[in-house]
Amino acid sequence: MHAPGSAKEEGFLADAHRILSGIPGVRDFTVNRQVSAKSALSWQFSMVFADRATYAAYDAHPEHTAFVKERWMNEVNQFQEYDFTAR
């Protein structure tokens, strides 16, 4: 919802990194820019969890749920979520 390259967009991305990467169990958090013309999405958040239980704890963590409610739902207009476990 923020203009590309705007201070609001940069602030959202920085806050997301600071808040979400600080939740226990989150490893290798990165913010990645879309480079393909095949997708309308601009950004990707990627993170690694040791196991499903760690992911579940992250998903239910108060900092995560607050970020989703207060920021994500108000500042992101389109997204695709993928949650995988390794083989």
mmCIF file with all atom_site columns, C-alpha atoms in Angstrom, residues 5-46:
data_model
loop_
_atom_site.group_PDB
_atom_site.id
_atom_site.type_symbol
_atom_site.label_atom_id
_atom_site.label_alt_id
_atom_site.label_comp_id
_atom_site.label_asym_id
_atom_site.label_entity_id
_atom_site.label_seq_id
_atom_site.pdbx_PDB_ins_code
_atom_site.Cartn_x
_atom_site.Cartn_y
_atom_site.Cartn_z
_atom_site.occupancy
_atom_site.B_iso_or_equiv
_atom_site.pdbx_formal_charge
_atom_site.auth_seq_id
_atom_site.auth_comp_id
_atom_site.auth_asym_id
_atom_site.auth_atom_id
_atom_site.pdbx_PDB_model_num
ATOM 1  C CA . GLY A 1 5  ? 10.765 3.484   -2.524  1.00 0.00 ? 5  GLY A CA 1
ATOM 2  C CA . SER A 1 6  ? 8.870  5.743   -0.123  1.00 0.00 ? 6  SER A CA 1
ATOM 3  C CA . ALA A 1 7  ? 9.890  6.398   3.461   1.00 0.00 ? 7  ALA A CA 1
ATOM 4  C CA . LYS A 1 8  ? 6.705  4.623   4.592   1.00 0.00 ? 8  LYS A CA 1
ATOM 5  C CA . GLU A 1 9  ? 7.602  1.511   2.607   1.00 0.00 ? 9  GLU A CA 1
ATOM 6  C CA . GLU A 1 10 ? 11.151 1.522   3.976   1.00 0.00 ? 10 GLU A CA 1
ATOM 7  C CA . GLY A 1 11 ? 9.827  2.049   7.504   1.00 0.00 ? 11 GLY A CA 1
ATOM 8  C CA . PHE A 1 12 ? 7.404  -0.858  7.192   1.00 0.00 ? 12 PHE A CA 1
ATOM 9  C CA . LEU A 1 13 ? 10.124 -3.189  5.898   1.00 0.00 ? 13 LEU A CA 1
ATOM 10 C CA . ALA A 1 14 ? 12.576 -2.106  8.619   1.00 0.00 ? 14 ALA A CA 1
ATOM 11 C CA . ASP A 1 15 ? 9.962  -2.516  11.354  1.00 0.00 ? 15 ASP A CA 1
ATOM 12 C CA . ALA A 1 16 ? 8.970  -5.937  10.016  1.00 0.00 ? 16 ALA A CA 1
ATOM 13 C CA . HIS A 1 17 ? 12.588 -7.065  10.080  1.00 0.00 ? 17 HIS A CA 1
ATOM 14 C CA . ARG A 1 18 ? 13.198 -5.706  13.577  1.00 0.00 ? 18 ARG A CA 1
ATOM 15 C CA . ILE A 1 19 ? 9.999  -7.088  15.096  1.00 0.00 ? 19 ILE A CA 1
ATOM 16 C CA . LEU A 1 20 ? 9.688  -10.455 13.376  1.00 0.00 ? 20 LEU A CA 1
ATOM 17 C CA . SER A 1 21 ? 13.367 -11.412 13.465  1.00 0.00 ? 21 SER A CA 1
ATOM 18 C CA . GLY A 1 22 ? 13.374 -10.720 17.206  1.00 0.00 ? 22 GLY A CA 1
ATOM 19 C CA . ILE A 1 23 ? 10.795 -13.402 17.942  1.00 0.00 ? 23 ILE A CA 1
ATOM 20 C CA . PRO A 1 24 ? 12.372 -16.500 19.522  1.00 0.00 ? 24 PRO A CA 1
ATOM 21 C CA . GLY A 1 25 ? 12.991 -19.316 17.057  1.00 0.00 ? 25 GLY A CA 1
ATOM 22 C CA . VAL A 1 26 ? 13.215 -17.136 13.932  1.00 0.00 ? 26 VAL A CA 1
ATOM 23 C CA . ARG A 1 27 ? 16.422 -17.821 11.992  1.00 0.00 ? 27 ARG A CA 1
ATOM 24 C CA . ASP A 1 28 ? 17.805 -16.392 8.763   1.00 0.00 ? 28 ASP A CA 1
ATOM 25 C CA . PHE A 1 29 ? 15.151 -13.668 8.388   1.00 0.00 ? 29 PHE A CA 1
ATOM 26 C CA . THR A 1 30 ? 15.542 -11.810 5.097   1.00 0.00 ? 30 THR A CA 1
ATOM 27 C CA . VAL A 1 31 ? 13.571 -9.221  3.162   1.00 0.00 ? 31 VAL A CA 1
ATOM 28 C CA . ASN A 1 32 ? 13.871 -9.897  -0.570  1.00 0.00 ? 32 ASN A CA 1
ATOM 29 C CA . ARG A 1 33 ? 12.838 -7.779  -3.560  1.00 0.00 ? 33 ARG A CA 1
ATOM 30 C CA . GLN A 1 34 ? 10.927 -9.378  -6.444  1.00 0.00 ? 34 GLN A CA 1
ATOM 31 C CA . VAL A 1 35 ? 12.864 -9.230  -9.719  1.00 0.00 ? 35 VAL A CA 1
ATOM 32 C CA . SER A 1 36 ? 10.559 -11.211 -12.010 1.00 0.00 ? 36 SER A CA 1
ATOM 33 C CA . ALA A 1 37 ? 7.941  -9.549  -14.193 1.00 0.00 ? 37 ALA A CA 1
ATOM 34 C CA . LYS A 1 38 ? 5.870  -12.737 -13.774 1.00 0.00 ? 38 LYS A CA 1
ATOM 35 C CA . SER A 1 39 ? 4.703  -11.700 -10.304 1.00 0.00 ? 39 SER A CA 1
ATOM 36 C CA . ALA A 1 40 ? 2.818  -8.611  -9.163  1.00 0.00 ? 40 ALA A CA 1
ATOM 37 C CA . LEU A 1 41 ? 4.293  -8.966  -5.668  1.00 0.00 ? 41 LEU A CA 1
ATOM 38 C CA . SER A 1 42 ? 7.191  -6.670  -4.737  1.00 0.00 ? 42 SER A CA 1
ATOM 39 C CA . TRP A 1 43 ? 8.655  -8.124  -1.544  1.00 0.00 ? 43 TRP A CA 1
ATOM 40 C CA . GLN A 1 44 ? 9.208  -11.440 0.197   1.00 0.00 ? 44 GLN A CA 1
ATOM 41 C CA . PHE A 1 45 ? 9.891  -12.155 3.850   1.00 0.00 ? 45 PHE A CA 1
ATOM 42 C CA . SER A 1 46 ? 11.774 -15.408 4.332   1.00 0.00 ? 46 SER A CA 1
#
